[in-house]
Coordinates of N, CA and C in Angstrom, one line a residue:
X1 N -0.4 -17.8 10.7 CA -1.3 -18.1 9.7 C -1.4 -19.6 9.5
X2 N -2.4 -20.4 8.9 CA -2.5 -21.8 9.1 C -2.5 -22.2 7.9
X3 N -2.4 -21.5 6.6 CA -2.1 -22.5 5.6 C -1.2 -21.5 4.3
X4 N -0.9 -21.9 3.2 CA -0.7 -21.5 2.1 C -1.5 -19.9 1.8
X5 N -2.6 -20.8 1.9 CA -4.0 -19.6 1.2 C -3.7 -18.8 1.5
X6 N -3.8 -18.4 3.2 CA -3.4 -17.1 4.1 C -2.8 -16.0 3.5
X7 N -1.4 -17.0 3.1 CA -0.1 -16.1 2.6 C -0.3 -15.5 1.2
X8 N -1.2 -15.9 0.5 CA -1.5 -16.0 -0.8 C -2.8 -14.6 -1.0
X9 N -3.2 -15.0 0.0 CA -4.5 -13.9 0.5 C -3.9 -12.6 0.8
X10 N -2.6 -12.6 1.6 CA -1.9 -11.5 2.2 C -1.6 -10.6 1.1
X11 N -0.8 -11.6 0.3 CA 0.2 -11.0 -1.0 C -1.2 -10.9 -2.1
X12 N -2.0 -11.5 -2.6 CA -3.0 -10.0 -3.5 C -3.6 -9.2 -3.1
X13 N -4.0 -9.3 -1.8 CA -4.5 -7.8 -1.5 C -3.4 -6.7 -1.1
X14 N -2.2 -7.1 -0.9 CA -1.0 -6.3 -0.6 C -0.7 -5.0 -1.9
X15 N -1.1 -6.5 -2.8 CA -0.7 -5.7 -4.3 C -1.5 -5.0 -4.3
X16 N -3.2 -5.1 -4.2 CA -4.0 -4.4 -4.9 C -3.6 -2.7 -4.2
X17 N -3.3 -3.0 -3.3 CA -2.9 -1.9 -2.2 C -1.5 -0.8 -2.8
X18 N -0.3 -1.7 -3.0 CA 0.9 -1.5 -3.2 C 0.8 -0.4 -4.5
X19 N -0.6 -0.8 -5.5 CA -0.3 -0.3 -6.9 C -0.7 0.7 -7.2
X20 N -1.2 1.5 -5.5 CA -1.9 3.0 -5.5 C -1.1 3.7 -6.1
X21 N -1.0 4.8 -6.8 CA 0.3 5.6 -6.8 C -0.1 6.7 -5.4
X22 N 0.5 7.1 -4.9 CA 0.8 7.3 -3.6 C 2.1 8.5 -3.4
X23 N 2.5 8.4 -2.2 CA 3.4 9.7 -1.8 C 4.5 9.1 -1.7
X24 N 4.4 7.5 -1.3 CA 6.1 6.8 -1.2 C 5.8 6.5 -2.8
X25 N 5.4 5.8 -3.3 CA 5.6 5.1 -4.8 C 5.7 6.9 -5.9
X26 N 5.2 7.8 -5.6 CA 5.6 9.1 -6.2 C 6.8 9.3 -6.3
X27 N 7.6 9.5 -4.7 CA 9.0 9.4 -4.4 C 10.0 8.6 -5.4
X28 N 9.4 7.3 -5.4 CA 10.2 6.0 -6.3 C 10.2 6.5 -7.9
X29 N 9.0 6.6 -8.4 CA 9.3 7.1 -9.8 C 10.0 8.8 -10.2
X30 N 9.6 9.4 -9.3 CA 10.6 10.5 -8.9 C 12.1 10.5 -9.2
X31 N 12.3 9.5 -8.1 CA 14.0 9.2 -7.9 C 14.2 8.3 -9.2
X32 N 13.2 7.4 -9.6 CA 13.8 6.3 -10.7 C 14.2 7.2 -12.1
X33 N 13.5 8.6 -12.6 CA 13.4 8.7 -13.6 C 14.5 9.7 -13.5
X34 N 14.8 10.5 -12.1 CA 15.9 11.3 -11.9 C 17.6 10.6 -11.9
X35 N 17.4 9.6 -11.3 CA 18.5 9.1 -10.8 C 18.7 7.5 -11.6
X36 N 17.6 6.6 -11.3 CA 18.0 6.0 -12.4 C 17.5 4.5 -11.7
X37 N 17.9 3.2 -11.7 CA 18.0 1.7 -11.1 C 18.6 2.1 -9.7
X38 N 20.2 1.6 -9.5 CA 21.4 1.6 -9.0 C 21.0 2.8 -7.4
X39 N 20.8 3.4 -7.9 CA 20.7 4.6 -6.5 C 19.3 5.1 -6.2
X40 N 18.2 4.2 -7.0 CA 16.7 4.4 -6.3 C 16.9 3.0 -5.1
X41 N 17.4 2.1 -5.3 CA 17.4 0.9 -4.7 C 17.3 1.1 -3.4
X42 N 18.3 1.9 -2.9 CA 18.5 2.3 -1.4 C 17.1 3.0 -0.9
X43 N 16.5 3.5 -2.0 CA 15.0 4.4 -1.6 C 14.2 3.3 -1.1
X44 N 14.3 1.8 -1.9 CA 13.5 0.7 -1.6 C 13.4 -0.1 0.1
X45 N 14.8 0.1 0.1 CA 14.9 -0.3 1.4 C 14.6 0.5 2.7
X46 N 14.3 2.4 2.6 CA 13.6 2.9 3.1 C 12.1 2.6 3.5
X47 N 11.9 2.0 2.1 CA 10.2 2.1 1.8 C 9.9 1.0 3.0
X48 N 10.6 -0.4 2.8 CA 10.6 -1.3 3.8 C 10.7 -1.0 4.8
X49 N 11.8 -0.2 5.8 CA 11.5 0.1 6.8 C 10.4 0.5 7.0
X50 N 10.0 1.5 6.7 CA 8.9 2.4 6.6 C 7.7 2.1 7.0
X51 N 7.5 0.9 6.0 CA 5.9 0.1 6.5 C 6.0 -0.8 7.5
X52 N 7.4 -1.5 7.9 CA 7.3 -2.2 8.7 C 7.6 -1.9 10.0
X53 N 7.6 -0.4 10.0 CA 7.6 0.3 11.8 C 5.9 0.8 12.1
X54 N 5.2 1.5 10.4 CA 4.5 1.7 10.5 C 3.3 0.4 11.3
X55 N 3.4 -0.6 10.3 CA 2.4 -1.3 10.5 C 2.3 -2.1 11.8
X56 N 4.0 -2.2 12.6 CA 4.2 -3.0 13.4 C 3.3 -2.2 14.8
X57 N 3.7 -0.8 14.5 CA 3.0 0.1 16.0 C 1.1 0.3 15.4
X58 N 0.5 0.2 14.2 CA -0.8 0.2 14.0 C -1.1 -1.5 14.6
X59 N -0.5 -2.1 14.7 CA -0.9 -3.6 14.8 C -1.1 -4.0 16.4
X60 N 0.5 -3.0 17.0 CA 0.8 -3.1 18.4 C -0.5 -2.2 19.3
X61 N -1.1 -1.2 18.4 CA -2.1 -0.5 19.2 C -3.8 -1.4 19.0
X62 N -3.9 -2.0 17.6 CA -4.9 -3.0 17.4 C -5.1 -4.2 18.6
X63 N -3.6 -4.8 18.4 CA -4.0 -6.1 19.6 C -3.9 -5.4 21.1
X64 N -3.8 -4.1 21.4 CA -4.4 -3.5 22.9 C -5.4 -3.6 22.9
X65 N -6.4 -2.8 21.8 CA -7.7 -2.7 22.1 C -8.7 -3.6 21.9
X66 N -7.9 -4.6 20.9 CA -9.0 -5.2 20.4 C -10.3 -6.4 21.2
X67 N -9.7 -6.4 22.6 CA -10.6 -7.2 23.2 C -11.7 -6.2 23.9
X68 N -11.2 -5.1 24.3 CA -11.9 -4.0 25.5 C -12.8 -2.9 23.9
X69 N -12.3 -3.1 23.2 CA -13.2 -2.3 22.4 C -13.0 -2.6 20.7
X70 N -14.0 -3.6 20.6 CA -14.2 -4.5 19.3 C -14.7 -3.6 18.6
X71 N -15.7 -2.8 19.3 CA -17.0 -2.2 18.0 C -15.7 -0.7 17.6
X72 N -14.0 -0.3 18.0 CA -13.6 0.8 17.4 C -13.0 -0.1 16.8
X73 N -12.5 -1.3 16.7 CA -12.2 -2.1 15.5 C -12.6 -1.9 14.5
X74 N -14.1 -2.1 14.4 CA -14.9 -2.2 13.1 C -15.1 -1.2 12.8
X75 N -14.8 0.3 13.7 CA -14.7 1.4 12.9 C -13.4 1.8 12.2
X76 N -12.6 1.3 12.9 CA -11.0 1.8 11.6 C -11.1 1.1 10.4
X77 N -11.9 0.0 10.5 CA -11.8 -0.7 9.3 C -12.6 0.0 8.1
X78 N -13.9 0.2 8.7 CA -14.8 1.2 8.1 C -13.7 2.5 7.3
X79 N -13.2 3.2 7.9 CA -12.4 3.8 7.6 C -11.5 4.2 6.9
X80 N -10.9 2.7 7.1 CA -9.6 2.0 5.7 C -10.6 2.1 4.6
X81 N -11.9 1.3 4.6 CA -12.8 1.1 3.4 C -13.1 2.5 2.4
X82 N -13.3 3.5 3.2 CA -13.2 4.9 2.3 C -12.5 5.3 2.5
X83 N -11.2 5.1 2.8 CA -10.1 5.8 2.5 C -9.4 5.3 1.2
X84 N -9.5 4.1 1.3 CA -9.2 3.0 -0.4 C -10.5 3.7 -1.9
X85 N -11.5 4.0 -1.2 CA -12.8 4.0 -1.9 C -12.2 5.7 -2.9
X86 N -11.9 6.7 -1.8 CA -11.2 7.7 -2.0 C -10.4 7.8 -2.9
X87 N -9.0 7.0 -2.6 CA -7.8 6.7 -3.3 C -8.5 5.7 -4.9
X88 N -9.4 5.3 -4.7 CA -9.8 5.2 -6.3 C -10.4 6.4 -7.2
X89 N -11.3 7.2 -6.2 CA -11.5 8.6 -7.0 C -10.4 9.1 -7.4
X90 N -9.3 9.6 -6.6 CA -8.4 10.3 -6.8 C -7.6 9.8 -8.5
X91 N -7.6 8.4 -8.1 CA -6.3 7.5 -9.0 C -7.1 7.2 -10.6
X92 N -8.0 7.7 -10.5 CA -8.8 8.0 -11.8 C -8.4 9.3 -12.6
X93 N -8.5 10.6 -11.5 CA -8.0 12.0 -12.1 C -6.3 11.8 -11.9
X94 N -5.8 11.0 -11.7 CA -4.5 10.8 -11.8 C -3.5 10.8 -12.9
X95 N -2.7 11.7 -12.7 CA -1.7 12.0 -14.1 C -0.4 12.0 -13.3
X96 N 0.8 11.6 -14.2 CA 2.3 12.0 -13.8 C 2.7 13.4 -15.0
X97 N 3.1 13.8 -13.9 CA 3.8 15.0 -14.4 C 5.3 14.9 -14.6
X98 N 6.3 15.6 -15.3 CA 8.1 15.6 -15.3 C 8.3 16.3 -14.6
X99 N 9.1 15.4 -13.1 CA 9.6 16.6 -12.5 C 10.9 16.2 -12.1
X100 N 11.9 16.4 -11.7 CA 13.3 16.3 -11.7 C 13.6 16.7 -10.5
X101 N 13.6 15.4 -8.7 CA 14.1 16.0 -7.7 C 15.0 15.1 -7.1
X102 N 15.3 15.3 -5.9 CA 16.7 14.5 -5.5 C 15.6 14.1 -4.1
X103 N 15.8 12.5 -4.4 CA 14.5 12.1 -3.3 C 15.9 11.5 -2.1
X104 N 16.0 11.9 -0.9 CA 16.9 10.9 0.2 C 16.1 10.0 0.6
X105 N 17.0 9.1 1.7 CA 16.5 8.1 2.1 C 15.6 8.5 3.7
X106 N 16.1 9.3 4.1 CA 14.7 9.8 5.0 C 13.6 10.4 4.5
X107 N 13.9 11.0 3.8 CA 12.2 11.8 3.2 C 11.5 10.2 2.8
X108 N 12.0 9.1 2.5 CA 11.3 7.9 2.0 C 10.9 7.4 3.1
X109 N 11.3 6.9 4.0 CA 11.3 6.3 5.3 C 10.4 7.4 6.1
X110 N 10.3 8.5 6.5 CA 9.4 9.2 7.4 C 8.0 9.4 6.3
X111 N 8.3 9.4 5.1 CA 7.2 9.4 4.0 C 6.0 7.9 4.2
X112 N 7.0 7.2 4.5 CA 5.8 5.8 4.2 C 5.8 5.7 6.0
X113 N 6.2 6.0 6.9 CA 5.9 5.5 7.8 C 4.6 6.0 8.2
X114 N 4.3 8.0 7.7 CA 3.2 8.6 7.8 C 2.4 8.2 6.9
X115 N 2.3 7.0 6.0 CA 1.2 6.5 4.8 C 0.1 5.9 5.5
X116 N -0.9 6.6 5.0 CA -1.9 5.5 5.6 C -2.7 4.6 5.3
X117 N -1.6 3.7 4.0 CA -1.7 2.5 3.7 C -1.2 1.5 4.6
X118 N -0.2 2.2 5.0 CA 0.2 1.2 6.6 C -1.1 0.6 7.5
X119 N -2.3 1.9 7.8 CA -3.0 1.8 8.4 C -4.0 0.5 7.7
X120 N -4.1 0.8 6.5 CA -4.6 -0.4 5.9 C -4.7 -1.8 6.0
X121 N -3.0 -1.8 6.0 CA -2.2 -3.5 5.8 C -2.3 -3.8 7.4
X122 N -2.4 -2.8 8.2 CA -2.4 -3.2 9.8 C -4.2 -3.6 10.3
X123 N -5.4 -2.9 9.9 CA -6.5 -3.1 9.8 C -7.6 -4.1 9.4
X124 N -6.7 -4.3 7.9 CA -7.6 -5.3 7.1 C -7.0 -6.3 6.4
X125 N -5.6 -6.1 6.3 CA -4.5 -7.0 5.2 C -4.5 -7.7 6.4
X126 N -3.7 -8.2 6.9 CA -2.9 -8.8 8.0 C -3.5 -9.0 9.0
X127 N -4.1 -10.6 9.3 CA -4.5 -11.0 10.3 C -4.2 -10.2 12.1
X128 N -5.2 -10.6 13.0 CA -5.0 -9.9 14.4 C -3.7 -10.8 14.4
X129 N -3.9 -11.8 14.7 CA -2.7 -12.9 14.8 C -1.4 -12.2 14.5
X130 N -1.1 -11.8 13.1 CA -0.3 -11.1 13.2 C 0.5 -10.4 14.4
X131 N -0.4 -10.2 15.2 CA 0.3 -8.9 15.9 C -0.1 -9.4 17.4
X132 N -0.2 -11.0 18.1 CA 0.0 -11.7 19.5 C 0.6 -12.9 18.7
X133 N 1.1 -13.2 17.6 CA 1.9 -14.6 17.6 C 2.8 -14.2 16.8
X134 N 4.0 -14.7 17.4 CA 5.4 -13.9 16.7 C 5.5 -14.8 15.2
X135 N 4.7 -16.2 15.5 CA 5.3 -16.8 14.1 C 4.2 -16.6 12.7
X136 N 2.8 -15.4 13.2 CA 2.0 -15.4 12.3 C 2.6 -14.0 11.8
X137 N 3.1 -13.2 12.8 CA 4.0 -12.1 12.6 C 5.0 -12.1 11.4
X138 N 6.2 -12.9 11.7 CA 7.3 -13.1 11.1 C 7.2 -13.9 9.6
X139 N 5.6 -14.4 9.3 CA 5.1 -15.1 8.1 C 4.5 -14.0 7.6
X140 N 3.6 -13.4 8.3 CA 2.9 -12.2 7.6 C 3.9 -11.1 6.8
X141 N 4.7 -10.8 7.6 CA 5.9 -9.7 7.2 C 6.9 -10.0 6.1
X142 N 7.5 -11.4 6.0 CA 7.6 -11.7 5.3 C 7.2 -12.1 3.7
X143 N 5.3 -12.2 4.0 CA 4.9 -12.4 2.7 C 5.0 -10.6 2.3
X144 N 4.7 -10.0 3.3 CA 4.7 -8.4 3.1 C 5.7 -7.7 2.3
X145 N 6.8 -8.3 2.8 CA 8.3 -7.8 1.9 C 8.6 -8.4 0.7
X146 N 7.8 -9.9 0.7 CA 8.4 -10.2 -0.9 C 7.5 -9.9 -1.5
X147 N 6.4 -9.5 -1.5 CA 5.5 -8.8 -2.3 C 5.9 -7.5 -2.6
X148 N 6.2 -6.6 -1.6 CA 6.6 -4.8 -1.6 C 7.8 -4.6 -2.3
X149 N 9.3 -5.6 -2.3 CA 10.3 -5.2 -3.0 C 10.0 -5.5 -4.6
X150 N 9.1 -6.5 -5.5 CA 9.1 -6.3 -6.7 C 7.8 -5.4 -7.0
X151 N 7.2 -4.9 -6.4 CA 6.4 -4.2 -7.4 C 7.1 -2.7 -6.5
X152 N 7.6 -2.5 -5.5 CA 8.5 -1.1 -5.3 C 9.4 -1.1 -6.9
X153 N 10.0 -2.3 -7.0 CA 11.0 -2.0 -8.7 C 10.3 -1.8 -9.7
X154 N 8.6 -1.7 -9.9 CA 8.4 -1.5 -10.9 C 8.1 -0.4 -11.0
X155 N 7.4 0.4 -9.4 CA 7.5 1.6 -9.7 C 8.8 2.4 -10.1
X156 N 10.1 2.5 -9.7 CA 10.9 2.8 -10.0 C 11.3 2.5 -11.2
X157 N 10.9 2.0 -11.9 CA 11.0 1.2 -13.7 C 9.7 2.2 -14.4
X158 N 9.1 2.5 -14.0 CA 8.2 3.4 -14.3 C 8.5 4.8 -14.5
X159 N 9.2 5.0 -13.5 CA 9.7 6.5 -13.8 C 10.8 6.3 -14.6
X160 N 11.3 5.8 -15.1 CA 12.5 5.8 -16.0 C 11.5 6.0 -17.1
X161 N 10.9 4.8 -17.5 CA 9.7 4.5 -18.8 C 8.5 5.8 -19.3
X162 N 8.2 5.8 -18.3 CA 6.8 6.8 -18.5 C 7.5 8.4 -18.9
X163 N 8.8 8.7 -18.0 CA 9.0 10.0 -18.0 C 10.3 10.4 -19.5
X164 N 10.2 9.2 -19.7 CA 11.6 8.9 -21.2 C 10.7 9.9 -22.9
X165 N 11.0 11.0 -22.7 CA 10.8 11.8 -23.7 C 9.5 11.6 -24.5
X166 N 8.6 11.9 -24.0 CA 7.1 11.7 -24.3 C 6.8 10.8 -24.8
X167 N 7.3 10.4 -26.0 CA 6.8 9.4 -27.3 C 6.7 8.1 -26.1
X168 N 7.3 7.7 -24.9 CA 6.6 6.5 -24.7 C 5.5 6.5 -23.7
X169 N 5.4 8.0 -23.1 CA 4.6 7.9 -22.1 C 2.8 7.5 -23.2
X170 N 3.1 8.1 -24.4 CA 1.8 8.0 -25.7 C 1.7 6.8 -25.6
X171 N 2.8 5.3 -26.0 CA 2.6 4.5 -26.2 C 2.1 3.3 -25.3
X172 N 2.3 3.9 -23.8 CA 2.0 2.9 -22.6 C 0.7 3.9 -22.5
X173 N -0.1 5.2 -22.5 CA -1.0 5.2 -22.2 C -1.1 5.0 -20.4
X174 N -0.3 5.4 -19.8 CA -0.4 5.9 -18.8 C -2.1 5.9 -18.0
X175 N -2.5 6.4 -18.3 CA -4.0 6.9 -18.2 C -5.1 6.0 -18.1
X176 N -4.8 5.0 -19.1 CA -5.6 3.1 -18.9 C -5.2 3.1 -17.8
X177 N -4.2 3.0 -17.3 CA -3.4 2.0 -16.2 C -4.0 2.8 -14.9
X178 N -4.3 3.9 -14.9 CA -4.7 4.7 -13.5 C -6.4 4.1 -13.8
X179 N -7.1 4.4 -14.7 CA -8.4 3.6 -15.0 C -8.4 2.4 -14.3
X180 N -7.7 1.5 -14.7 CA -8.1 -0.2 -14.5 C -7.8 0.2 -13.2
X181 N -6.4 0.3 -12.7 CA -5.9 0.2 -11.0 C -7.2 1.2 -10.4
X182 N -8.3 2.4 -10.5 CA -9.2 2.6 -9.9 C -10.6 2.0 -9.8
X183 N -10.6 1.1 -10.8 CA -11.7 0.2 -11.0 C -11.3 -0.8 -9.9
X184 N -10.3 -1.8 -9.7 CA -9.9 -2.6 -9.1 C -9.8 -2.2 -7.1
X185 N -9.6 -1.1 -7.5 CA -9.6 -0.2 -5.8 C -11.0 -0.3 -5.5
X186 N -11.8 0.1 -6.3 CA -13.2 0.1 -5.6 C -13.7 -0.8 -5.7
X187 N -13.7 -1.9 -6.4 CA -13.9 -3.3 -5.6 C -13.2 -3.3 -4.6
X188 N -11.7 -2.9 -4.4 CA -11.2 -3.5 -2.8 C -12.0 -3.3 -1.8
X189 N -12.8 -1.8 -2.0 CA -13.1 -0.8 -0.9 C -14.4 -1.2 -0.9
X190 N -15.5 -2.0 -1.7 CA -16.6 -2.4 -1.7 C -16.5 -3.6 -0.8
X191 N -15.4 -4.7 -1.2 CA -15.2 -5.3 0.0 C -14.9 -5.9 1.0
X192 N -14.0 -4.4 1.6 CA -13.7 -4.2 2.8 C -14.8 -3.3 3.7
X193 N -15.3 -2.7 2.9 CA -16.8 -2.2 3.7 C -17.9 -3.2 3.6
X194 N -18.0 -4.5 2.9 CA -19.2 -5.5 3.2 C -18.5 -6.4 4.3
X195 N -17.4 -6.7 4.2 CA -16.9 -7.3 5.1 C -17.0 -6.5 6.6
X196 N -16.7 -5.2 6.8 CA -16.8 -4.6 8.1 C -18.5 -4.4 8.5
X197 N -19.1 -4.5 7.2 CA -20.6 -4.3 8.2 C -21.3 -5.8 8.4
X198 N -20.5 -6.4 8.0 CA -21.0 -8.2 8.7 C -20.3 -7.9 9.8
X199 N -19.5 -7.5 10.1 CA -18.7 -7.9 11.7 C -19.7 -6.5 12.7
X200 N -20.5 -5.8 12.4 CA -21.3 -5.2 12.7 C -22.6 -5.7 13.3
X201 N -22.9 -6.4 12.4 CA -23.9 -7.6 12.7 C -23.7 -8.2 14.0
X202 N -22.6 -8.9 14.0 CA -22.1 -9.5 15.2 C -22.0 -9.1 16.3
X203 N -22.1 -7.6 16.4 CA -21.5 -6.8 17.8 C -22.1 -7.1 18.6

C-alpha cells in the first residue's frame, strides 16, 4: 500500500464489515455472555486465524485469475455487493435471543474460515497487491488484525451486556443498533456495486 490513507481505508471498511452480527461474532457473544472475558479470549484468537487462512487462499485464488479473467473479477465483486446488500436486510429483522452454549475453539476457527465475509475482505477490502507483494500483504493484514481484535472484544462485551437480566438489554435498545448498522451496510453495498459496474465500463 503507498500511503497512510490506504491503511485507513482498509480499517473503516473492515469495520463496517466486522459489525455484521454474523455466525463468528454470534459465537463471541454466545461464549461472552456464557463464559465470560478471560476464556472468550482464546475464541478471539480463533477468529484471527480464521480470516486470515480464509482470506489469504480467496486472495491466493484472485491473484491467479486476475489477469486471464478480469470480467470473473468484477463478477465476485458484484457478488460481495449483494451479499452485504442481503446482510443488511437480514441485520434489520435482527434480534439476540438467551441462549447458554459452550462455544470451542474449533467450531470458531472452521466457523469464520467458512464466512463469507472473508470473501469480502479478499474481493473488495484489500487491495490485489495485497496478495503479489508480501509487503502490501504483511501491511494489509496487519491493519486487518488491529482493527478485528478490538471490535471482536466488543462483541464479546456485548454478550455479557445485552444478555445481563433483561432490564439492560431495554436500556441499550438493542434494536437501534441492528437499524443504524443496516442502514450503514447498504450504503456499503451501494458502493461496492457502483464501484464494480464502473470497472464494467472498462472491460
Amino acid at each position: 500500500m503507498s500511503s497512510y490513507y490506504d491503511c485507513i481505508k482498509i480499517a473503516s471498511m473492515v469495520i463496517m464489515v466486522l459489525v455484521i452480527p454474523g455466525p463468528t461474532n454470534t459465537l463471541l457473544v454466545s461464549s461472552g455472555y456464557s463464559h465470560g472475558f478471560i476464556i472468550t479470549l482464546r475464541l478471539m484468537l480463533a477468529e484471527m486465524f480464521g480470516y486470515l487462512i480464509a482470506i489469504s487462499l480467496w486472495g491466493l485464488l484472485l491473484s491467479t485469475i486476475s489477469h486471464a479473467f478480469v470480467w470473473l473479477i468484477i463478477v465476485l465483486k458484484l457478488f460481495a455487493a449483494v451479499y452485504i446488500a442481503y446482510l443488511a436486510f437480514k441485520v434489520w429483522h435482527f434480534s439476540l435471543g438467551k441462549k447458554e452454549t459452550k462455544v470451542h475453539f474449533s467450531t470458531v476457527l472452521f466457523t469464520t474460515v467458512l464466512n463469507p465475509k472473508a470473501f469480502v475482505f479478499a474481493t473488495y477490502v484489500f487491495p490485489l497487491t495485497a496478495f503479489t507483494l508480501w509487503s502490501d500483504y504483511i501491511s494489509s493484514m496487519t491493519t486487518f488484525v488491529c482493527v478485528l481484535l478490538p471490535v471482536s472484544l466488543i462483541w464479546v462485551g456485548m454478550g455479557k451486556i445485552l444478555y445481563r437480566g433483561g432490564r439492560k438489554v431495554g436500556r441499550l435498545k438493542p434494536n437501534l443498533f441492528y437499524r443504524f448498522t443496516s442502514l450503514v451496510l447498504s450504503i456499503f453495498s451501494f458502493s461496492m456495486f457502483y464501484t464494480s459496474m464502473k470497472g464494467v465500463l472498462y472491460l
